[in-house]
mmCIF file of C-alpha atoms in Angstrom:
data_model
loop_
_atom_site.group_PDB
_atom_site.id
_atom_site.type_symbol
_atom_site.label_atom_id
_atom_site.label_comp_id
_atom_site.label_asym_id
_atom_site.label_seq_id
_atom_site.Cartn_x
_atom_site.Cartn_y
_atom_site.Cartn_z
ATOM 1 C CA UNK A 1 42.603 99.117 83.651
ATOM 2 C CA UNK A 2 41.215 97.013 86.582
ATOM 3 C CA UNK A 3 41.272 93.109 85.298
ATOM 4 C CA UNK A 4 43.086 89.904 84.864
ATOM 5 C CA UNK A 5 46.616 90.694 82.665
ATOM 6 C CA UNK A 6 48.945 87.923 80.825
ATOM 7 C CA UNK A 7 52.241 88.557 79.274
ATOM 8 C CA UNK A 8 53.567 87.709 76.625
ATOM 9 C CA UNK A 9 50.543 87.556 74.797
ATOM 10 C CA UNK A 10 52.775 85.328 72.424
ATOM 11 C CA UNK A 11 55.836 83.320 72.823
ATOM 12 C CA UNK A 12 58.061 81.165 71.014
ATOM 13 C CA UNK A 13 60.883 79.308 72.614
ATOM 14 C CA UNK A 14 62.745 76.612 72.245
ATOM 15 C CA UNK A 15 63.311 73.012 73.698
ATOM 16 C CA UNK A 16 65.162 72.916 76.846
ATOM 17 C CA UNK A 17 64.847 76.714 77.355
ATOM 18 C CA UNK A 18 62.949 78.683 80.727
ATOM 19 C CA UNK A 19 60.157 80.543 80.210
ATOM 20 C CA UNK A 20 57.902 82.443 82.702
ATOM 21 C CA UNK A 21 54.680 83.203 82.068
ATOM 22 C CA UNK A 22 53.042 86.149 83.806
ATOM 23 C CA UNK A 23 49.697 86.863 85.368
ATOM 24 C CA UNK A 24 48.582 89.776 87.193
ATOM 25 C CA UNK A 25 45.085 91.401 88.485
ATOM 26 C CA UNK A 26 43.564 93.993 90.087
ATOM 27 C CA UNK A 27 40.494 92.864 92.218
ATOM 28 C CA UNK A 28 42.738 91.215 95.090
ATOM 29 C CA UNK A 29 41.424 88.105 94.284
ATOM 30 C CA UNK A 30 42.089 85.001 97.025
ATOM 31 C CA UNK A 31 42.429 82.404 94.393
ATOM 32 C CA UNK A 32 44.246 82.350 90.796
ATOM 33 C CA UNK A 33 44.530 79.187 88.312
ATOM 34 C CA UNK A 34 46.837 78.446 85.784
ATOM 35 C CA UNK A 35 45.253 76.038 83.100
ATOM 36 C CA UNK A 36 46.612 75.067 79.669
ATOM 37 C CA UNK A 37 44.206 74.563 77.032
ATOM 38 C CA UNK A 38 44.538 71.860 74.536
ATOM 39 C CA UNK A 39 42.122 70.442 71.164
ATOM 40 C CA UNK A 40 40.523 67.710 72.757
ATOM 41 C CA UNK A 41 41.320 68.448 75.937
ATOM 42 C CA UNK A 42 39.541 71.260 77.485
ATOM 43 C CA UNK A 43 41.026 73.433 79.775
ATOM 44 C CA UNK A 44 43.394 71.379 82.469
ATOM 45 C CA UNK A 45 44.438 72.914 85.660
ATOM 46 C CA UNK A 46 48.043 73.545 85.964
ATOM 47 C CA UNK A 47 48.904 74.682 89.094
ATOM 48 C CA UNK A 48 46.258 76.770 91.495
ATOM 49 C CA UNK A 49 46.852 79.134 94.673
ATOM 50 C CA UNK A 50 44.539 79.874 97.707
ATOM 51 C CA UNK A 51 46.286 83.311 98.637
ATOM 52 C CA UNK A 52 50.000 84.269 98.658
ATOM 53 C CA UNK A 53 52.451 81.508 99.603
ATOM 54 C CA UNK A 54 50.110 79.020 99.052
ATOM 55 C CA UNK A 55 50.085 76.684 95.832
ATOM 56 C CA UNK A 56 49.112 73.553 95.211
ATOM 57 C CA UNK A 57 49.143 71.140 92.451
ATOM 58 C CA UNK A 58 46.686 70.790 89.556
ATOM 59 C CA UNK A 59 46.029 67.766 86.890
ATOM 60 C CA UNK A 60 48.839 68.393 84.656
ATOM 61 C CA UNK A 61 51.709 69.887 86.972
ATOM 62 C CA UNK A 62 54.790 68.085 85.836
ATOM 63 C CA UNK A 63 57.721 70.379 84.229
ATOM 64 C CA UNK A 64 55.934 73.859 85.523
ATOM 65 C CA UNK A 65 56.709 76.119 88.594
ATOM 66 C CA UNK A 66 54.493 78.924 90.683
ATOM 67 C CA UNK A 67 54.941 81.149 92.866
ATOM 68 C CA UNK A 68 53.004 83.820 94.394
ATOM 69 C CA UNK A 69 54.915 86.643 96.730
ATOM 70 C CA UNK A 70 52.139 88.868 96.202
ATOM 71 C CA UNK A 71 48.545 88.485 95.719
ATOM 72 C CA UNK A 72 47.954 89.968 92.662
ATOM 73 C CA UNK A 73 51.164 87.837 90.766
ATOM 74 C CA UNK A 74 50.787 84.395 89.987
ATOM 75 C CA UNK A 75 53.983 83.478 87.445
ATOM 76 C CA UNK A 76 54.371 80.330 85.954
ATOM 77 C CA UNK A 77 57.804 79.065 84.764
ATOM 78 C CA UNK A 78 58.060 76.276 82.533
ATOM 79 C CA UNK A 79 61.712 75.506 84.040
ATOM 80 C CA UNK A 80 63.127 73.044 80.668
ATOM 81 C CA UNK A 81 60.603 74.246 78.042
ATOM 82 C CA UNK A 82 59.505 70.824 75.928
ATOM 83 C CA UNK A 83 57.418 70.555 72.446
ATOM 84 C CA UNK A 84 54.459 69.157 74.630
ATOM 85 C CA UNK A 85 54.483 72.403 76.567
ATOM 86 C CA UNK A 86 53.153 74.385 73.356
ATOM 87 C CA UNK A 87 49.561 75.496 74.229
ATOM 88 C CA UNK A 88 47.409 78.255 75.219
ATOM 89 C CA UNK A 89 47.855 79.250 79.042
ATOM 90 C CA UNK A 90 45.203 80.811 80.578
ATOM 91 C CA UNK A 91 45.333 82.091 84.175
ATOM 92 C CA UNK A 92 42.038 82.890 85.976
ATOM 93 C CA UNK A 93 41.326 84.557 89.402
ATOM 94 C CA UNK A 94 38.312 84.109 92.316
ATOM 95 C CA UNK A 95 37.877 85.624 95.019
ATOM 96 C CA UNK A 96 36.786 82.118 97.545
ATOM 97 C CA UNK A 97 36.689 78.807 97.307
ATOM 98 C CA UNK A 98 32.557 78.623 96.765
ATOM 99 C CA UNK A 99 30.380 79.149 93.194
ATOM 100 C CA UNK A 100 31.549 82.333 92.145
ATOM 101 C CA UNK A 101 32.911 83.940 88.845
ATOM 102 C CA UNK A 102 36.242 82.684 88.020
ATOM 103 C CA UNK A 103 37.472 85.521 85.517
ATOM 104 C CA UNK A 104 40.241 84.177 82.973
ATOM 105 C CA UNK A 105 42.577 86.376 81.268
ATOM 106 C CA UNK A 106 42.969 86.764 77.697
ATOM 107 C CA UNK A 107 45.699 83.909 77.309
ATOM 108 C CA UNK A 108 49.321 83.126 76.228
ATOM 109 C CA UNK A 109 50.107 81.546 73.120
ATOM 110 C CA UNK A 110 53.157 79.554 73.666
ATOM 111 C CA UNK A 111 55.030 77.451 70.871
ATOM 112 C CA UNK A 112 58.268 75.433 71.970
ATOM 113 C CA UNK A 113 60.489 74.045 68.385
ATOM 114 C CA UNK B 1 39.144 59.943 79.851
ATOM 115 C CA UNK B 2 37.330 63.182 80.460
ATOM 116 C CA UNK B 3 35.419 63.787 83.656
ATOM 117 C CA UNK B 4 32.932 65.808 81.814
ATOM 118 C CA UNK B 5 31.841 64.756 78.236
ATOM 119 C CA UNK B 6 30.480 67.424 76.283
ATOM 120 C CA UNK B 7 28.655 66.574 72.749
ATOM 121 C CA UNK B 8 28.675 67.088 70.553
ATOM 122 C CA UNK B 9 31.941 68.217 70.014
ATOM 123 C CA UNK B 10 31.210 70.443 66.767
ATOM 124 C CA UNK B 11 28.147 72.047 65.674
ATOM 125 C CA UNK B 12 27.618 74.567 62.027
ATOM 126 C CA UNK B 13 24.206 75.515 62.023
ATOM 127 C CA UNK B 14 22.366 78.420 59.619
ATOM 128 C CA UNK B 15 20.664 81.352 61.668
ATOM 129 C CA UNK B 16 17.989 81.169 63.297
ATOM 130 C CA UNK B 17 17.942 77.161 64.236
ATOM 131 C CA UNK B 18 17.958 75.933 67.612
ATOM 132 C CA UNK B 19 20.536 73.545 69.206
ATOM 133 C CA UNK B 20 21.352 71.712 72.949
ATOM 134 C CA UNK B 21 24.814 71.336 74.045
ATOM 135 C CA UNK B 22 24.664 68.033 76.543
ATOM 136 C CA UNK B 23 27.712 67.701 79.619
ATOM 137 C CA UNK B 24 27.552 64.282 81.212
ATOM 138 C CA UNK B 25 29.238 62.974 83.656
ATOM 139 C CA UNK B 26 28.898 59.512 86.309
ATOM 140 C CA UNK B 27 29.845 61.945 88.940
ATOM 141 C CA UNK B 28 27.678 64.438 91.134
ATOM 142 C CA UNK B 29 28.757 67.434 90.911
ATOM 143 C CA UNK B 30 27.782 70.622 93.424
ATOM 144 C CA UNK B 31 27.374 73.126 90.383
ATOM 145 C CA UNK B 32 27.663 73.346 87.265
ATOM 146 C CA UNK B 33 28.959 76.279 85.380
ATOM 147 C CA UNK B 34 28.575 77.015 81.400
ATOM 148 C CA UNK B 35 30.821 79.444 79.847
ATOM 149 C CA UNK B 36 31.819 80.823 76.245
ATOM 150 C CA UNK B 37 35.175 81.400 74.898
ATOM 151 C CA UNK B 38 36.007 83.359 71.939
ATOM 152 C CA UNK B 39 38.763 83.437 69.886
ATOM 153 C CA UNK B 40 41.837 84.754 71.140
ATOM 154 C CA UNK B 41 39.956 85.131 74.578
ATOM 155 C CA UNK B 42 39.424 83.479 77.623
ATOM 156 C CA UNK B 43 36.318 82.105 78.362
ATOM 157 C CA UNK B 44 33.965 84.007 80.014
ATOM 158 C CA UNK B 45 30.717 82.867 82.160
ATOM 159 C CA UNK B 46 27.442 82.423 81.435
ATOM 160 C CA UNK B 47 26.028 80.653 84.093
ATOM 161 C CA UNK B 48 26.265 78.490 87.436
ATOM 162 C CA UNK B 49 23.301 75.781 88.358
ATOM 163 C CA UNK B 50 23.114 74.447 91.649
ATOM 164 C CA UNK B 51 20.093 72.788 92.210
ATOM 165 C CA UNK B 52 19.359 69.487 90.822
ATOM 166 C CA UNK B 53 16.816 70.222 88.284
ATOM 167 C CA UNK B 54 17.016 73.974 88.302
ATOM 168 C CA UNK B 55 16.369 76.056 85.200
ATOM 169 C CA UNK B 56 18.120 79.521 84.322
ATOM 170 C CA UNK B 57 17.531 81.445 81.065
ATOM 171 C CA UNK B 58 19.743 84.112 79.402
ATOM 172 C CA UNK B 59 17.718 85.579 76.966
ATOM 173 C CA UNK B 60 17.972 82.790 73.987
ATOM 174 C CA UNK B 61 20.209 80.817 76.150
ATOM 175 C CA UNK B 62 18.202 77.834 78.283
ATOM 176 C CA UNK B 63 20.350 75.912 80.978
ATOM 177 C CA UNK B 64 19.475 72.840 82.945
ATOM 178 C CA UNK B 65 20.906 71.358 85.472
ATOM 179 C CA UNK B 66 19.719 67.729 85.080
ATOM 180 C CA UNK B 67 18.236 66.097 89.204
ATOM 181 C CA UNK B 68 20.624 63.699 89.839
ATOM 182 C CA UNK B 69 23.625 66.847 89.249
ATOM 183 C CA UNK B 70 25.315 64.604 86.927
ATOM 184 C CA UNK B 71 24.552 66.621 83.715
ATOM 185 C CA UNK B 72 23.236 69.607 82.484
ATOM 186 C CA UNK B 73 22.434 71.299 79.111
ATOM 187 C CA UNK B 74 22.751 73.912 77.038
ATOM 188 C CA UNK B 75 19.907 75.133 74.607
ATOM 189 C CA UNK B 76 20.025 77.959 72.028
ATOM 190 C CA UNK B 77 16.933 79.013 70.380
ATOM 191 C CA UNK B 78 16.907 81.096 66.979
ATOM 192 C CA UNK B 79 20.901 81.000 66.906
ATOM 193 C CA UNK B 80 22.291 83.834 66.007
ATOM 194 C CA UNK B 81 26.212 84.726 64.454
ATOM 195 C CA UNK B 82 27.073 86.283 67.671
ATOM 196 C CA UNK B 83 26.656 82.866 69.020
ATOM 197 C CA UNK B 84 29.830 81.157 67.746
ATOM 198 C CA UNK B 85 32.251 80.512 69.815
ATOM 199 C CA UNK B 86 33.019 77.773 72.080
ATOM 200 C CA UNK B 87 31.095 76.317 74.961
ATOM 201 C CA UNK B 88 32.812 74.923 77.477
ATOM 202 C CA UNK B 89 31.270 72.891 80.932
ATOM 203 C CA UNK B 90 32.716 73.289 84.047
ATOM 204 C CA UNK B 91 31.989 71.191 87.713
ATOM 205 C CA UNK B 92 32.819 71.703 91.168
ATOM 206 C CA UNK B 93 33.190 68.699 93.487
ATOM 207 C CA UNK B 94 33.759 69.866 97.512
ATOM 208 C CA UNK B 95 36.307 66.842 97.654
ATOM 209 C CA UNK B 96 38.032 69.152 94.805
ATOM 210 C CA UNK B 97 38.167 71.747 96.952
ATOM 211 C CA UNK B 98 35.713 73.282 94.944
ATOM 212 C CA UNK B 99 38.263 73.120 91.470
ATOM 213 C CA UNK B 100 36.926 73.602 88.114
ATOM 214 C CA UNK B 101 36.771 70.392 86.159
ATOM 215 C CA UNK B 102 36.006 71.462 82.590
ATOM 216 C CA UNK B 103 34.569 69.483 79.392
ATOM 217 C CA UNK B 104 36.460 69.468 76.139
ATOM 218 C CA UNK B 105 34.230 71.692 74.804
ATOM 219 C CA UNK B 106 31.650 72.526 71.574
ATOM 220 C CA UNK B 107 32.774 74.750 68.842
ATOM 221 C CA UNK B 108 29.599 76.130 67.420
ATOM 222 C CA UNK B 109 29.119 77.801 64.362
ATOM 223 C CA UNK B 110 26.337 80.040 63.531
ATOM 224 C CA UNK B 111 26.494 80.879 59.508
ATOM 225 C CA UNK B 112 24.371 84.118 58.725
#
């Protein structure tokens, strides 16, 4: 099915343990987000990328790593996994920089005891 | 502090009442978009506003984009169950590099 994919779908880890997150889509997209969403908080950008080999810092970077070899991957790695880390993740593709439809995918539930 | 304050922050109406969902911010934004997030989903878009005091409608679903860009709003009339969820604000700022700043949110609830 054409889309935005995340897996896992859940995940529990624990402190002090790596965990990579993965995002995939279909539409070639230029640009994909990662955000974590939070009560009270919203959704907070994570980590974002303009096309392949290009990422940049979001709000809330610290403890997370991207990468993206290939356009339609956008992993996220949460390299020492901490209890503040537990959230929802939600990555999100567009295809330019202007007003148009950022589509999110269905999100990964992440707790971290 | 959030960027983009949505209020309110909860809402449980009965069917068929209407309600406005307000996003305010001191900063000018160059759009505005609204979308709706279910449970267990991502959000999903609704609408963008561009113009300083443009108006778009989605069938029950008003939006405004308030003429100074710094807010919009949101108003539902004869809400309907299918309406919970929640609503979530989102700006774009050029000097963002046109990045999504979102609002915390409004959970609405629409009892039948």
């Amino acid at each position: 099915d054409a889309g935005i994919t995340q897996s896992p779908r859940y995940k529990i880890t624990e402190t002090g343990r790596q965990v990579t997150l993965m995002c995939h889509q279909t539409w070639s997209h230029s640009y994909m987000f990662w955000y974590r969403q939070d009560l009270g908080h919203g959704l907070r950008l994570i980590y974002y990328s303009a096309a392949a080999d290009i990422t940049d810092k979001g709000e809330v970077p610290d403890g997370y790593v991207v990468s993206r070899s290939k356009t339609e991957n956008f992993p996220l790695t949460l390299e020492s996994a901490t209890r503040s880390q537990t959230s929802v993740y939600f990555c999100a593709s567009r295809q330019g920089a202007g007003i148009e439809t950022q589509y999110f995918g269905p999100g990964t539930r992440l707790l971290v005891l | 502090t959030q960027l983009l304050e949505q209020s309110p922050q909860f809402l449980s109406i009965q069917e068929g009442e209407n309600l406005t969902v307000y996003c305010n911010s001191s900063s000018v934004f160059s759009s505005l978009q609204w979308y709706r997030q279910e449970p267990g989903e991502g959000p999903v878009l609704l609408v963008t506003v561009v113009t300083g005091g443009e108006v778009k409608k989605l069938k029950r679903l008003t939006f405004q984009f308030g003429d100074a860009r710094k807010d919009s709003s949101l108003h539902i009339t004869a809400a309907q169950p299918g309406d919970t969820g929640l609503y979530l604000c989102a700006g774009a700022k050029p000097e963002y590099g046109n990045k999504l700043v979102f609002g915390a949110g409004t959970i609405l609830r629409v009892k039948s």
